[in-house]
């Protein structure tokens, strides 16, 4: 009990640090659908960020191996086709690497509810614990900011591309896990420096 309390207090102290004092893992996934119970995790990519630097050498991109890959609408949505899966990675190997790199760091996604649900489902299947220090959603941050400033949120105004455009960030080819992970990381930095600066402020 006391050990758990000590770990909780230590984590709480870490979380309360300035946003620039954290290390982030910007991550994106590609799936065959929206339900982790019935759809497949097809691709996962991430890159590490220590503000203000995106460390591209930490970037990883994995196509996930399945006994039978079911692409569903992925060729239309993500552009992934069967020949892309000639070289794949076992999900356990990917999850073990992800679990290691997430330890003590903040996981960042654009619409984290979807990404995190697929990752947790896969991790449970393989008996792996994913324990990031905290979760940060660039989409939720932007939605909250727009509502606070009484902006009307129109359909499509919270896509990664639309959010990036408001900060003057360049366009990327959307729906590729690695480019979207990098794009999400750049958006995090833009949001952080614009609304929290390099002060001791927090983003969440």
XYZ file of N, CA and C in Angstrom:
612
model
N 0.826 -1.206 0.000
C 0.000 0.000 0.000
C 0.860 1.256 0.000
N 1.873 1.283 0.905
C 2.734 2.458 0.984
C 3.570 2.611 -0.286
N 3.939 1.467 -0.893
C 4.684 1.521 -2.144
C 3.859 2.147 -3.249
N 2.572 1.760 -3.307
C 1.680 2.317 -4.324
C 1.473 3.810 -4.108
N 1.334 4.213 -2.843
C 1.159 5.631 -2.531
C 2.396 6.432 -2.921
N 3.550 5.864 -2.660
C 4.807 6.540 -3.013
C 4.919 6.714 -4.517
N 4.548 5.670 -5.268
C 4.600 5.763 -6.738
C 3.607 6.803 -7.241
N 2.416 6.847 -6.623
C 1.409 7.829 -7.034
C 1.903 9.244 -6.788
N 2.502 9.485 -5.640
C 3.004 10.825 -5.310
C 4.133 11.220 -6.253
N 5.009 10.266 -6.570
C 6.113 10.556 -7.479
C 5.595 10.902 -8.871
N 4.606 10.135 -9.338
C 4.022 10.405 -10.655
C 3.314 11.750 -10.666
N 2.602 12.061 -9.593
C 1.883 13.327 -9.508
C 2.839 14.514 -9.563
N 3.974 14.391 -8.897
C 4.986 15.464 -8.922
C 5.529 15.636 -10.338
N 5.790 14.518 -11.013
C 6.305 14.577 -12.380
C 5.308 15.232 -13.330
N 4.043 14.826 -13.225
C 3.006 15.344 -14.122
C 2.859 16.850 -13.974
N 3.077 17.378 -12.796
C 2.863 18.796 -12.526
C 4.007 19.687 -13.028
N 5.039 19.103 -13.583
C 6.142 19.904 -14.107
C 5.694 20.732 -15.313
N 6.474 21.764 -15.621
C 6.236 22.557 -16.826
C 6.185 21.650 -18.057
N 5.377 22.028 -19.024
C 5.222 21.182 -20.221
C 6.546 21.013 -20.957
N 7.437 21.990 -20.874
C 8.719 21.888 -21.579
C 9.695 20.957 -20.881
N 9.366 20.520 -19.677
C 10.248 19.627 -18.933
C 9.870 18.162 -19.089
N 8.911 17.894 -19.967
C 8.510 16.515 -20.240
C 9.089 16.047 -21.572
N 9.183 14.731 -21.714
C 9.485 14.121 -23.002
C 8.191 13.482 -23.511
N 7.925 13.663 -24.794
C 6.661 13.228 -25.392
C 6.909 12.159 -26.459
N 5.956 11.273 -26.586
C 5.936 10.311 -27.689
C 4.721 10.632 -28.542
N 4.944 11.236 -29.692
C 3.853 11.526 -30.620
C 3.617 10.269 -31.454
N 2.384 9.809 -31.463
C 2.078 8.497 -32.045
C 0.830 8.565 -32.908
N 0.812 7.733 -33.946
C -0.379 7.602 -34.784
C -0.529 6.140 -35.188
N -1.763 5.740 -35.406
C -2.037 4.367 -35.836
C -2.907 4.383 -37.089
N -2.888 3.260 -37.789
C -3.818 3.025 -38.884
C -4.544 1.723 -38.577
N -5.840 1.719 -38.774
C -6.655 0.559 -38.428
C -7.608 0.229 -39.573
N -8.217 -0.942 -39.468
C -9.188 -1.345 -40.499
C -10.580 -0.826 -40.188
N -10.758 -0.207 -39.031
C -12.053 0.326 -38.633
C -11.925 1.076 -37.325
N -13.035 1.287 -36.654
C -13.045 2.129 -35.458
C -13.250 1.363 -34.165
N -13.455 0.052 -34.228
C -13.738 -0.739 -33.037
C -12.583 -1.692 -32.758
N -11.853 -1.491 -31.658
C -10.703 -2.362 -31.365
C -11.096 -3.814 -31.111
N -12.355 -4.065 -30.811
C -12.803 -5.436 -30.553
C -13.033 -6.223 -31.833
N -13.307 -5.533 -32.929
C -13.624 -6.229 -34.181
C -12.707 -5.844 -35.340
N -11.992 -4.757 -35.210
C -11.136 -4.280 -36.299
C -9.665 -4.463 -35.952
N -8.815 -4.400 -36.957
C -7.395 -4.690 -36.777
C -6.548 -3.421 -36.681
N -5.525 -3.509 -35.855
C -4.470 -2.500 -35.802
C -3.491 -2.830 -36.928
N -3.398 -1.959 -37.922
C -2.617 -2.265 -39.121
C -1.214 -1.674 -39.103
N -1.083 -0.446 -38.584
C 0.217 0.219 -38.581
C 0.315 1.127 -37.364
N 1.531 1.248 -36.847
C 1.810 2.112 -35.703
C 3.108 2.852 -35.965
N 3.117 4.140 -35.650
C 4.343 4.931 -35.819
C 4.460 5.911 -34.666
N 5.694 6.219 -34.306
C 5.899 7.219 -33.260
C 7.245 7.917 -33.421
N 7.374 9.043 -32.717
C 8.618 9.799 -32.686
C 8.702 10.499 -31.338
N 9.911 10.655 -30.830
C 10.119 11.240 -29.503
C 10.384 12.737 -29.615
N 9.847 13.482 -28.660
C 9.973 14.940 -28.663
C 10.403 15.418 -27.287
N 11.452 16.209 -27.257
C 11.856 16.930 -26.054
C 11.872 18.392 -26.435
N 10.849 19.161 -26.063
C 10.717 20.540 -26.549
C 12.020 21.329 -26.410
N 12.417 22.012 -27.507
C 11.677 22.204 -28.764
C 12.068 21.236 -29.877
N 12.679 20.109 -29.555
C 13.286 19.244 -30.566
C 12.451 17.990 -30.822
N 12.197 17.717 -32.100
C 11.665 16.423 -32.524
C 12.862 15.571 -32.935
N 13.063 14.469 -32.237
C 14.232 13.619 -32.474
C 13.876 12.574 -33.537
N 14.133 12.900 -34.786
C 13.696 12.036 -35.884
C 14.380 10.671 -35.876
N 15.551 10.592 -35.284
C 16.232 9.287 -35.270
C 15.517 8.287 -34.379
N 14.606 8.756 -33.525
C 13.814 7.851 -32.692
C 12.562 7.377 -33.418
N 12.316 7.891 -34.602
C 11.096 7.550 -35.330
C 11.009 6.068 -35.656
N 9.826 5.531 -35.503
C 9.571 4.118 -35.817
C 8.256 3.997 -36.587
N 8.225 3.049 -37.515
C 7.008 2.770 -38.284
C 6.905 1.268 -38.463
N 5.780 0.703 -38.025
C 5.594 -0.738 -38.089
C 4.280 -1.088 -38.772
N 4.347 -2.018 -39.699
C 3.162 -2.674 -40.228
C 2.969 -3.946 -39.417
N 1.768 -4.154 -38.909
C 1.527 -5.197 -37.922
C 1.095 -6.513 -38.575
N 1.701 -7.598 -38.109
C 1.404 -8.925 -38.643
C 0.118 -9.484 -38.033
N -0.724 -10.071 -38.873
C -1.924 -10.781 -38.435
C -1.965 -12.122 -39.153
N -2.655 -13.086 -38.554
C -2.805 -14.377 -39.227
C -3.473 -14.193 -40.587
N -4.431 -13.279 -40.612
C -5.087 -12.924 -41.874
C -5.426 -11.439 -41.808
N -4.691 -10.635 -42.544
C -4.908 -9.193 -42.528
C -6.193 -8.843 -43.252
N -7.051 -8.104 -42.565
C -8.336 -7.690 -43.121
C -8.302 -6.174 -43.320
N -8.075 -5.730 -44.540
C -7.881 -4.304 -44.801
C -9.177 -3.505 -44.795
N -10.296 -4.142 -45.078
C -11.584 -3.450 -45.153
C -11.452 -2.204 -46.038
N -11.687 -0.999 -45.473
C -11.623 0.235 -46.259
C -10.250 0.892 -46.235
N -9.248 0.203 -45.693
C -7.926 0.819 -45.567
C -7.307 1.272 -46.888
N -7.471 0.521 -48.001
C -6.921 1.022 -49.253
C -7.483 2.386 -49.648
N -8.730 2.643 -49.270
C -9.351 3.935 -49.577
C -8.929 4.993 -48.569
N -8.966 4.640 -47.283
C -8.698 5.619 -46.223
C -7.210 5.871 -46.041
N -6.432 4.792 -45.921
C -5.011 4.924 -45.621
C -4.096 4.684 -46.816
N -4.633 4.083 -47.865
C -3.789 3.745 -49.000
C -3.014 2.459 -48.808
N -3.247 1.736 -47.714
C -2.561 0.473 -47.481
C -3.205 -0.635 -48.311
N -2.366 -1.400 -49.008
C -2.853 -2.518 -49.813
C -2.089 -3.774 -49.415
N -2.532 -4.915 -49.911
C -1.988 -6.204 -49.468
C -0.473 -6.291 -49.629
N 0.077 -5.757 -50.719
C 1.520 -5.889 -50.955
C 2.344 -5.118 -49.926
N 1.735 -4.164 -49.243
C 2.458 -3.433 -48.195
C 2.787 -4.334 -47.017
N 2.073 -5.454 -46.880
C 2.212 -6.302 -45.703
C 3.096 -7.521 -45.954
N 3.972 -7.431 -46.955
C 4.922 -8.508 -47.199
C 5.974 -8.553 -46.090
N 6.311 -7.396 -45.529
C 7.240 -7.326 -44.399
C 6.515 -6.686 -43.223
N 6.274 -7.473 -42.209
C 5.491 -7.005 -41.069
C 6.228 -7.291 -39.761
N 5.711 -6.714 -38.690
C 6.285 -6.901 -37.354
C 5.268 -7.573 -36.452
N 5.726 -8.546 -35.675
C 4.840 -9.186 -34.698
C 4.324 -8.128 -33.725
N 3.034 -8.153 -33.408
C 2.490 -7.148 -32.499
C 3.174 -7.126 -31.141
N 3.557 -8.285 -30.621
C 4.235 -8.320 -29.324
C 5.552 -7.554 -29.372
N 6.318 -7.727 -30.443
C 7.606 -7.039 -30.560
C 7.408 -5.527 -30.596
N 6.402 -5.077 -31.342
C 6.110 -3.645 -31.400
C 5.681 -3.122 -30.036
N 4.789 -3.862 -29.361
C 4.260 -3.428 -28.072
C 5.333 -3.398 -27.000
N 6.257 -4.338 -27.039
C 7.351 -4.338 -26.066
C 8.222 -3.101 -26.231
N 8.508 -2.732 -27.480
C 9.279 -1.510 -27.724
C 8.509 -0.285 -27.273
N 7.219 -0.260 -27.568
C 6.403 0.890 -27.194
C 6.313 1.018 -25.673
N 6.116 -0.097 -24.980
C 6.036 -0.063 -23.518
C 7.308 0.523 -22.922
N 8.440 0.159 -23.483
C 9.723 0.659 -22.976
C 9.872 2.158 -23.208
N 9.545 2.613 -24.403
C 9.759 4.023 -24.726
C 8.730 4.928 -24.058
N 7.550 4.398 -23.709
C 6.520 5.216 -23.076
C 6.780 5.461 -21.597
N 7.593 4.634 -20.983
C 7.781 4.724 -19.536
C 8.319 6.097 -19.140
N 7.553 6.819 -18.319
C 7.977 8.133 -17.838
C 7.769 9.258 -18.833
N 7.108 8.963 -19.957
C 6.913 9.980 -20.985
C 5.415 10.211 -21.214
N 5.095 11.296 -21.908
C 3.712 11.661 -22.190
C 3.349 11.184 -23.592
N 2.296 10.395 -23.691
C 1.817 9.939 -24.995
C 0.941 11.018 -25.616
N 1.236 11.375 -26.867
C 0.500 12.423 -27.579
C -0.103 11.847 -28.851
N -1.392 12.056 -29.040
C -2.071 11.635 -30.265
C -3.080 12.708 -30.660
N -3.508 12.659 -31.909
C -4.590 13.515 -32.367
C -5.841 12.655 -32.373
N -6.700 12.845 -31.379
C -7.862 11.991 -31.078
C -7.375 10.736 -30.362
N -6.868 10.958 -29.158
C -6.184 9.891 -28.413
C -7.132 8.788 -27.980
N -8.414 9.088 -27.857
C -9.370 8.063 -27.423
C -9.337 6.855 -28.347
N -9.264 7.091 -29.647
C -9.224 5.997 -30.616
C -7.893 5.252 -30.551
N -6.794 5.994 -30.648
C -5.469 5.363 -30.659
C -5.230 4.556 -29.386
N -5.537 5.139 -28.248
C -5.273 4.509 -26.968
C -6.140 3.267 -26.779
N -7.375 3.292 -27.279
C -8.240 2.114 -27.138
C -7.677 0.927 -27.919
N -7.169 1.157 -29.127
C -6.568 0.076 -29.910
C -5.276 -0.421 -29.267
N -4.449 0.492 -28.774
C -3.195 0.091 -28.160
C -3.427 -0.712 -26.887
N -4.355 -0.258 -26.054
C -4.646 -0.982 -24.814
C -5.214 -2.369 -25.111
N -6.073 -2.447 -26.112
C -6.667 -3.743 -26.472
C -5.575 -4.708 -26.925
N -4.677 -4.253 -27.780
C -3.585 -5.102 -28.256
C -2.657 -5.490 -27.109
N -2.368 -4.529 -26.236
C -1.465 -4.804 -25.111
C -2.060 -5.851 -24.173
N -3.355 -5.766 -23.901
C -4.004 -6.756 -23.042
C -3.918 -8.157 -23.648
N -4.087 -8.250 -24.965
C -4.036 -9.550 -25.634
C -2.678 -10.216 -25.470
N -1.622 -9.408 -25.316
C -0.261 -9.951 -25.229
C 0.333 -9.815 -23.824
N -0.501 -9.446 -22.864
C -0.035 -9.375 -21.485
C 1.026 -8.320 -21.250
N 0.939 -7.207 -21.968
C 1.926 -6.137 -21.854
C 1.269 -4.898 -21.254
N 1.952 -4.233 -20.339
C 1.433 -3.019 -19.731
C 2.021 -1.798 -20.423
N 1.156 -0.924 -20.883
C 1.567 0.363 -21.429
C 1.286 1.408 -20.351
N 2.325 2.039 -19.842
C 2.165 2.940 -18.704
C 2.838 4.295 -18.944
N 2.271 5.095 -19.852
C 2.821 6.443 -20.037
C 2.593 7.286 -18.792
N 3.385 8.326 -18.644
C 3.222 9.233 -17.510
C 1.869 9.929 -17.575
N 1.462 10.328 -18.767
C 0.191 11.033 -18.965
C -0.194 10.906 -20.435
N -1.427 11.303 -20.747
C -1.934 11.318 -22.121
C -2.256 12.754 -22.500
N -1.932 13.119 -23.742
C -2.275 14.461 -24.231
C -2.872 14.329 -25.619
N -4.015 14.992 -25.812
C -4.748 14.921 -27.073
C -4.714 16.292 -27.739
N -4.012 16.413 -28.869
C -3.922 17.694 -29.564
C -5.280 18.132 -30.102
N -6.139 17.168 -30.470
C -7.480 17.499 -30.952
C -8.321 18.074 -29.810
N -8.315 17.409 -28.663
C -9.107 17.875 -27.522
C -8.619 19.249 -27.044
N -7.307 19.460 -27.058
C -6.758 20.758 -26.661
C -7.287 21.855 -27.584
N -7.282 21.565 -28.889
C -7.732 22.563 -29.861
C -9.228 22.819 -29.732
N -10.015 21.761 -29.524
C -11.461 21.924 -29.359
C -11.769 22.776 -28.131
N -11.085 22.510 -27.038
C -11.292 23.273 -25.807
C -10.905 24.731 -25.998
N -9.802 24.944 -26.709
C -9.347 26.324 -26.949
C -10.349 27.091 -27.800
N -10.847 26.475 -28.852
C -11.797 27.144 -29.737
C -13.104 27.456 -29.013
N -13.574 26.512 -28.201
C -14.799 26.754 -27.443
C -14.607 27.883 -26.441
N -13.443 27.901 -25.790
C -13.166 28.947 -24.805
C -13.127 30.323 -25.457
N -12.661 30.375 -26.695
C -12.598 31.638 -27.424
C -13.858 31.887 -28.237
N -14.875 31.052 -28.011
C -16.209 31.186 -28.602
C -16.178 31.116 -30.131
N -15.315 30.253 -30.644
C -15.302 29.977 -32.076
C -16.322 28.890 -32.384
N -16.949 28.998 -33.537
C -17.862 27.952 -33.976
C -17.045 26.806 -34.564
N -17.256 25.604 -34.049
C -16.512 24.441 -34.532
C -17.297 23.793 -35.660
N -16.794 23.944 -36.871
C -17.462 23.404 -38.047
C -16.974 21.995 -38.343
N -17.725 21.288 -39.125
C -17.342 19.931 -39.542
C -15.991 19.983 -40.257
N -15.067 19.170 -39.828
C -13.753 19.115 -40.453
C -12.751 20.095 -39.874
N -13.190 20.928 -38.937
C -12.278 21.961 -38.412
C -11.319 21.435 -37.367
N -11.502 20.159 -36.956
C -10.608 19.600 -35.948
C -9.748 18.461 -36.493
N -9.719 18.281 -37.812
C -8.798 17.306 -38.382
C -7.376 17.760 -38.111
N -6.439 16.841 -38.198
C -5.038 17.200 -37.972
C -4.597 18.288 -38.942
N -4.978 18.163 -40.207
C -4.590 19.156 -41.209
C -5.179 20.521 -40.897
N -6.461 20.564 -40.497
C -7.110 21.842 -40.192
C -6.494 22.494 -38.965
N -6.198 21.699 -37.948
C -5.576 22.250 -36.734
C -4.175 22.778 -37.046
N -3.417 22.055 -37.837
C -2.069 22.497 -38.206
C -2.129 23.803 -39.000
N -3.107 23.919 -39.882
C -3.215 25.109 -40.720
C -3.400 26.372 -39.887
N -4.114 26.259 -38.760
C -4.331 27.439 -37.917
C -3.042 27.937 -37.278
N -2.028 27.086 -37.227
C -0.741 27.487 -36.652
C 0.309 27.757 -37.733
N -0.137 27.748 -38.986
C 0.785 28.021 -40.086
C 1.736 26.886 -40.381
N 1.380 25.677 -39.973
C 2.238 24.522 -40.229
C 1.983 23.988 -41.632
N 3.004 23.441 -42.278
C 2.848 22.991 -43.672
C 1.965 21.761 -43.802
N 1.461 21.551 -45.000
C 0.633 20.383 -45.287
C 1.507 19.145 -45.457
N 1.012 18.019 -44.944
C 1.648 16.723 -45.163
C 0.651 15.829 -45.884
N 1.160 14.735 -46.462
C 0.255 13.714 -46.975
C -0.418 13.054 -45.786
N -1.716 13.191 -45.690
C -2.445 12.667 -44.531
C -2.607 11.158 -44.614
N -2.919 10.558 -43.473
C -3.265 9.142 -43.349
C -2.093 8.211 -43.649
N -0.887 8.658 -43.331
C 0.240 7.749 -43.218
C 0.687 7.864 -41.774
N 0.818 6.735 -41.086
C 1.021 6.782 -39.641
C 2.250 7.600 -39.251
N 3.351 7.471 -39.982
C 4.548 8.194 -39.556
C 4.431 9.694 -39.811
N 3.955 10.088 -40.989
C 3.814 11.520 -41.259
C 2.788 12.142 -40.320
N 1.745 11.388 -39.962
C 0.752 11.912 -39.025
C 1.310 11.993 -37.606
N 2.175 11.056 -37.230
C 2.817 11.133 -35.909
C 3.699 12.372 -35.824
N 4.493 12.610 -36.865
C 5.333 13.807 -36.898
C 4.461 15.061 -36.911
N 3.399 15.035 -37.724
C 2.490 16.174 -37.796
C 1.845 16.476 -36.458
N 1.482 15.427 -35.728
C 0.897 15.591 -34.395
C 1.930 16.186 -33.440
N 3.166 15.722 -33.540
C 4.228 16.260 -32.689
C 4.491 17.725 -32.959
N 4.491 18.115 -34.226
C 4.683 19.524 -34.567
C 3.531 20.375 -34.044
N 2.325 19.822 -34.129
C 1.161 20.551 -33.614
C 1.270 20.732 -32.100
N 1.699 19.696 -31.396
C 1.915 19.810 -29.950
C 2.851 20.973 -29.630
N 3.973 21.044 -30.335
C 4.941 22.116 -30.070
C 4.338 23.479 -30.383
N 3.583 23.576 -31.471
C 2.955 24.851 -31.832
C 1.944 25.275 -30.768
N 1.136 24.344 -30.319
C 0.153 24.646 -29.276
C 0.853 25.051 -27.981
N 1.882 24.306 -27.622
C 2.572 24.568 -26.372
C 3.235 25.925 -26.344
N 3.997 26.238 -27.381
C 4.744 27.499 -27.369
C 3.833 28.703 -27.579
N 2.724 28.509 -28.280
C 1.812 29.636 -28.479
C 1.007 29.947 -27.224
N 0.578 28.915 -26.494
C -0.342 29.156 -25.387
C 0.266 28.932 -24.005
N 1.439 28.328 -23.951
C 2.112 28.180 -22.654
C 3.511 28.769 -22.678
N 4.083 28.915 -23.853
C 5.419 29.475 -23.970
C 6.454 28.564 -23.334
N 7.565 29.145 -22.941
C 8.632 28.365 -22.303
C 8.603 28.569 -20.795
N 7.453 29.015 -20.285
C 7.312 29.262 -18.855
C 7.085 27.946 -18.115
N 6.703 28.034 -16.865
C 6.433 26.850 -16.065
C 4.998 26.363 -16.226
N 4.301 26.854 -17.220
C 2.904 26.482 -17.428
C 2.778 25.024 -17.844
N 1.594 24.492 -17.621
C 1.254 23.149 -18.053
C 0.247 23.212 -19.198
N 0.200 22.132 -19.979
C -0.768 22.081 -21.074
C -2.021 21.315 -20.686
N -2.000 20.603 -19.574
C -3.168 19.828 -19.166
C -3.373 19.937 -17.670
